[in-house]
Coordinates of C-alpha atoms in Angstrom, one line a residue:
M24 CA 24.2 -17.5 -9.6
V25 CA 26.0 -14.6 -11.4
D26 CA 28.3 -15.6 -14.3
V27 CA 31.8 -14.1 -13.6
D28 CA 32.6 -13.6 -17.2
D29 CA 29.2 -11.9 -17.8
A30 CA 29.7 -9.6 -14.8
Q31 CA 33.1 -8.6 -16.0
E32 CA 31.8 -8.0 -19.5
R33 CA 29.1 -5.7 -18.1
R34 CA 31.7 -3.8 -16.0
T35 CA 33.9 -3.3 -19.0
A36 CA 31.0 -2.1 -21.1
L37 CA 30.0 0.3 -18.3
S38 CA 33.5 1.7 -18.1
S39 CA 33.5 2.4 -21.9
F40 CA 30.0 3.9 -21.8
L41 CA 30.9 6.3 -18.9
R42 CA 34.1 7.4 -20.6
S43 CA 32.3 8.0 -23.9
R44 CA 29.5 10.1 -22.3
R45 CA 31.9 12.1 -20.2
A46 CA 34.0 12.9 -23.3
R47 CA 31.0 14.4 -25.1
L48 CA 30.3 16.9 -22.3
T49 CA 32.1 20.3 -22.3
P50 CA 32.7 22.4 -19.3
K51 CA 30.5 25.2 -20.8
E52 CA 27.5 22.8 -21.0
V53 CA 27.6 22.1 -17.3
G54 CA 28.4 25.6 -16.2
L55 CA 32.2 25.3 -15.6
A56 CA 34.9 27.6 -16.7
P57 CA 37.0 26.1 -19.5
G58 CA 40.2 26.5 -17.5
V59 CA 43.6 25.7 -18.9
R60 CA 44.1 23.8 -22.2
R61 CA 42.8 20.2 -21.9
R62 CA 44.6 17.2 -23.3
T63 CA 41.4 15.2 -23.8
P64 CA 37.9 16.3 -24.8
G65 CA 35.0 16.5 -22.4
L66 CA 34.9 16.7 -18.6
R67 CA 37.7 15.4 -16.3
R68 CA 36.8 12.6 -13.9
E69 CA 37.1 14.9 -10.9
E70 CA 34.7 17.4 -12.5
L71 CA 32.1 14.8 -13.2
A72 CA 32.4 13.3 -9.7
L73 CA 32.0 16.8 -8.1
L74 CA 28.9 17.6 -10.2
A75 CA 27.3 14.2 -9.5
G76 CA 28.1 14.4 -5.8
V77 CA 30.3 11.3 -5.6
G78 CA 33.9 10.7 -4.5
V79 CA 36.6 11.1 -7.2
T80 CA 38.3 7.8 -6.1
W81 CA 35.0 5.9 -6.1
Y82 CA 34.0 7.3 -9.6
T83 CA 37.5 6.4 -10.9
W84 CA 37.1 2.8 -9.8
L85 CA 33.7 2.7 -11.4
E86 CA 35.0 4.0 -14.7
Q87 CA 38.0 1.5 -14.4
G88 CA 35.5 -1.4 -14.3
R89 CA 36.1 -2.5 -10.7
D90 CA 33.6 -4.7 -8.9
I91 CA 31.6 -2.0 -7.1
H92 CA 27.8 -1.7 -6.8
P93 CA 26.4 1.9 -7.2
S94 CA 23.0 2.5 -5.7
P95 CA 20.0 3.6 -7.9
E96 CA 20.3 7.1 -6.4
V97 CA 24.0 7.4 -7.4
L98 CA 23.2 6.1 -10.9
A99 CA 20.3 8.6 -11.3
S100 CA 22.7 11.4 -10.3
L101 CA 25.3 10.2 -12.8
A102 CA 22.6 10.0 -15.5
R103 CA 21.5 13.6 -14.8
T104 CA 25.0 14.9 -14.8
L105 CA 25.9 13.2 -18.0
R106 CA 22.7 14.5 -19.7
L107 CA 21.6 10.9 -20.6
D108 CA 18.3 10.4 -22.3
R109 CA 15.8 7.7 -21.3
A110 CA 17.4 4.9 -23.4
E111 CA 20.9 5.8 -22.2
T112 CA 19.7 6.0 -18.6
A113 CA 18.1 2.5 -18.9
Y114 CA 21.3 1.2 -20.5
L115 CA 23.4 2.7 -17.6
F116 CA 21.3 1.0 -15.0
R117 CA 21.3 -2.4 -16.8
L118 CA 25.1 -2.3 -17.1
A119 CA 25.4 -1.5 -13.4
G120 CA 23.1 -4.4 -12.6
S121 CA 20.2 -2.2 -11.4
H122 CA 16.8 -0.9 -12.6
P123 CA 16.0 2.7 -13.6
R124 CA 13.2 4.5 -11.8
D125 CA 10.7 6.1 -14.0
G126 CA 9.6 8.4 -11.3
E127 CA 12.3 10.9 -12.2
V128 CA 10.7 11.4 -15.6
A129 CA 8.6 14.6 -15.8
A130 CA 5.2 14.5 -17.6
P131 CA 5.8 15.9 -21.2
G132 CA 4.4 19.3 -21.9
D133 CA 2.6 18.1 -25.0
V134 CA 1.4 14.7 -26.1
P135 CA 3.4 13.7 -29.3
V136 CA 1.4 14.2 -32.4
P137 CA 2.0 10.6 -33.7
L138 CA 0.5 9.3 -30.4
L139 CA -2.5 11.5 -30.8
R140 CA -3.0 10.2 -34.4
L141 CA -2.8 6.6 -33.1
M142 CA -5.3 7.4 -30.4
R143 CA -7.8 8.9 -32.8
A144 CA -7.3 6.0 -35.2
Q145 CA -8.8 3.6 -32.6
W146 CA -12.3 4.9 -33.2
P147 CA -14.9 3.6 -32.5
A148 CA -13.0 2.2 -29.5
P149 CA -12.9 4.8 -26.6
S150 CA -9.3 5.7 -26.1
F151 CA -7.3 8.1 -24.1
V152 CA -3.7 9.0 -23.3
M153 CA -2.5 9.0 -19.6
D154 CA 0.9 10.3 -18.4
A155 CA 3.1 9.2 -15.6
N156 CA 1.1 11.2 -13.1
W157 CA -2.0 9.2 -14.1
D158 CA -3.5 12.4 -15.5
I159 CA -5.5 12.1 -18.7
R160 CA -3.9 14.2 -21.3
A161 CA -6.0 13.5 -24.4
W162 CA -9.0 11.5 -25.5
N163 CA -11.1 10.6 -28.5
P164 CA -14.9 11.1 -28.9
G165 CA -15.7 7.7 -27.5
A166 CA -13.8 8.2 -24.3
D167 CA -15.4 11.7 -23.9
A168 CA -18.9 10.2 -24.4
L169 CA -18.2 7.6 -21.7
F170 CA -16.4 9.7 -19.2
G171 CA -17.5 13.3 -19.8
L172 CA -14.0 14.7 -19.9
T173 CA -14.5 17.9 -22.0
G174 CA -14.8 21.0 -19.8
R175 CA -13.5 19.1 -16.7
A176 CA -11.0 20.9 -14.5
P177 CA -7.4 19.7 -15.3
D178 CA -6.9 18.5 -11.7
E179 CA -10.0 16.2 -12.1
C180 CA -8.9 14.8 -15.5
N181 CA -7.2 11.7 -14.0
L182 CA -7.9 8.1 -13.7
A183 CA -8.9 8.4 -10.0
W184 CA -11.8 10.7 -11.0
V185 CA -12.9 8.3 -13.8
V186 CA -13.0 5.3 -11.5
F187 CA -14.3 6.9 -8.3
G188 CA -15.5 10.5 -8.9
N189 CA -17.7 10.0 -11.9
P190 CA -21.0 8.7 -10.5
V191 CA -22.6 8.2 -13.9
H192 CA -19.8 6.0 -15.3
R193 CA -19.4 4.3 -11.9
A194 CA -23.0 3.1 -12.0
R195 CA -22.6 1.8 -15.6
V196 CA -19.7 -0.6 -14.9
E197 CA -20.6 -4.2 -14.1
R198 CA -18.7 -5.5 -11.0
W199 CA -17.5 -2.0 -10.3
E200 CA -16.0 -2.8 -6.9
E201 CA -13.7 -5.5 -8.5
H202 CA -12.4 -3.0 -11.1
A203 CA -12.1 -0.2 -8.4
R204 CA -10.0 -2.5 -6.1
N205 CA -7.8 -3.4 -9.0
F206 CA -7.3 0.3 -9.9
L207 CA -6.1 1.0 -6.3
A208 CA -3.8 -2.0 -6.4
Q209 CA -2.2 -0.7 -9.6
L210 CA -2.0 2.8 -8.2
R211 CA -0.2 1.6 -5.1
S212 CA 2.2 -0.5 -7.2
A213 CA 2.9 2.5 -9.5
Y214 CA 3.7 4.6 -6.5
A215 CA 6.5 2.2 -5.4
E216 CA 7.6 1.6 -9.0
R217 CA 8.0 5.3 -9.5
G218 CA 10.3 5.7 -6.5
G219 CA 7.8 6.6 -3.8
E220 CA 8.5 9.8 -1.9
A221 CA 12.0 10.0 -3.4
T222 CA 10.7 11.2 -6.8
A223 CA 8.4 13.9 -8.1
V224 CA 6.1 11.4 -9.8
G225 CA 6.0 9.2 -6.7
R226 CA 5.0 12.2 -4.5
H227 CA 2.3 13.1 -7.0
L228 CA 0.9 9.6 -6.9
A229 CA 1.1 9.7 -3.1
R230 CA -1.1 12.9 -3.1
M231 CA -3.5 11.1 -5.4
I232 CA -3.8 8.2 -3.0
Q233 CA -4.4 10.5 -0.1
Q234 CA -7.1 12.4 -2.0
V235 CA -8.8 9.1 -2.9
R236 CA -8.6 8.1 0.7
G237 CA -10.1 11.4 1.9
E238 CA -13.0 11.5 -0.6
Y239 CA -14.1 7.9 -0.9
P240 CA -14.6 5.8 2.3
E241 CA -14.6 2.6 0.4
A242 CA -11.2 3.4 -1.2
D243 CA -9.9 4.2 2.3
R244 CA -10.8 0.8 3.5
W245 CA -9.5 -1.1 0.5
L246 CA -6.2 0.8 0.5
D247 CA -5.6 -0.6 4.0
E248 CA -5.5 -4.1 2.5
H249 CA -2.2 -3.2 0.8
Q250 CA -3.0 -5.0 -2.5
V251 CA -0.6 -4.4 -5.4
A252 CA -0.9 -5.2 -9.1
E253 CA 0.8 -4.4 -12.3
R254 CA -1.1 -2.2 -14.7
G255 CA -2.5 -4.3 -17.6
G256 CA -5.6 -5.1 -19.6
A257 CA -9.0 -5.9 -18.3
R258 CA -12.4 -7.2 -19.5
K259 CA -15.3 -4.9 -18.7
V260 CA -19.0 -4.8 -19.3
I261 CA -20.5 -1.3 -19.3
R262 CA -24.3 -0.9 -19.3
H263 CA -25.0 2.3 -21.1
E264 CA -28.4 3.8 -20.6
V265 CA -28.7 4.9 -24.3
V266 CA -26.8 2.4 -26.5
G267 CA -27.1 -0.6 -24.3
E268 CA -24.5 -3.2 -23.1
L269 CA -20.9 -2.6 -24.1
R270 CA -18.5 -5.6 -23.9
I271 CA -15.0 -4.2 -23.7
D272 CA -11.4 -5.5 -23.8
Q273 CA -9.2 -2.8 -22.3
H274 CA -5.6 -2.6 -23.5
V275 CA -2.7 -0.6 -22.1
L276 CA 0.0 0.4 -24.6
L277 CA 3.2 1.9 -23.3
A278 CA 4.6 4.9 -25.2
T279 CA 7.5 7.3 -24.7
E280 CA 8.1 9.7 -21.7
G281 CA 5.9 7.7 -19.4
L282 CA 2.8 8.0 -21.5
Q283 CA 0.2 5.2 -21.9
L284 CA -2.5 4.7 -24.5
I285 CA -5.5 3.1 -23.1
V286 CA -7.8 1.5 -25.7
M287 CA -11.3 0.1 -24.8
A288 CA -11.7 -2.2 -27.7
P289 CA -15.1 -3.7 -28.6
R290 CA -15.2 -7.5 -27.9
D291 CA -17.8 -8.2 -30.6
A292 CA -19.5 -6.7 -33.6
E293 CA -22.6 -5.7 -31.6
T294 CA -20.5 -3.6 -29.2
E295 CA -18.7 -2.0 -32.1
E296 CA -21.9 -0.9 -33.7
R297 CA -23.1 0.5 -30.3
L298 CA -19.8 2.4 -29.9
R299 CA -20.2 3.9 -33.4
A300 CA -23.7 5.1 -32.3
L301 CA -22.3 6.5 -29.0
A302 CA -19.7 8.7 -30.7
P303 CA -20.4 9.0 -34.4
A304 CA -17.9 11.9 -35.1
P305 CA -14.4 10.5 -35.2
A306 CA -12.9 13.8 -36.5
M307 CA -13.4 15.4 -33.2
A308 CA -10.8 15.1 -30.4
A309 CA -9.8 17.0 -27.3
T310 CA -6.8 17.7 -25.2
V311 CA -6.3 19.2 -21.8

């Protein structure tokens, strides 16, 4: 049951937040002529409503703190029009009693340097950075030794290729089918979480799902089971033909702009020593 006082407090906070963000935008920033002298800074309500594609009366009610319930699509449009960053967008959605869709977030052009440093510092644990499109954007020597990423075409440097398209790594993974099914369940869940066909990231993940269906018959069968799962850690055993058995705890660390750092941490001292032998040059790193 929703607390009436809490709901009113959120609507009041939403009203103040919208007014403050509208006030910081100038007509020039959004491509409008300055027009006659303005009594207040920023955009007028009718200008913002027009740019966001919503009714002036409806937006006025929202900014007045009335009990109305904007859809996620409308909130996303307001966030874009107000030039909100990720934190502000999430705050807007929470105040409106909704949840932001990460699918509107474009993959960053470059992986932030601090995240690259953190990835490299995980040695000897194989580690890599994946973006919202599930493309692998950077990796350390251990991940390269396991997956063979260097020199791979950019459209193949994604988690689907690592799981299904890399026959060498696929043969090494104990209980591979279990992990592959879990990957597909996470991929399907991410597709819905990112907004499905309504967002650029959702459409990218849909194409990845269709590609996996077309190239791997077992994936086509398993996807029809419609299993879903949140992305998280896993325990793996990898039987490497040179260094021997690797007992791994896989961790997923969320970063900014939809990026994730995946760390394949050794579960015991023996595995750690084998990983050091697998990739003994921690200074080397690659990006795509």
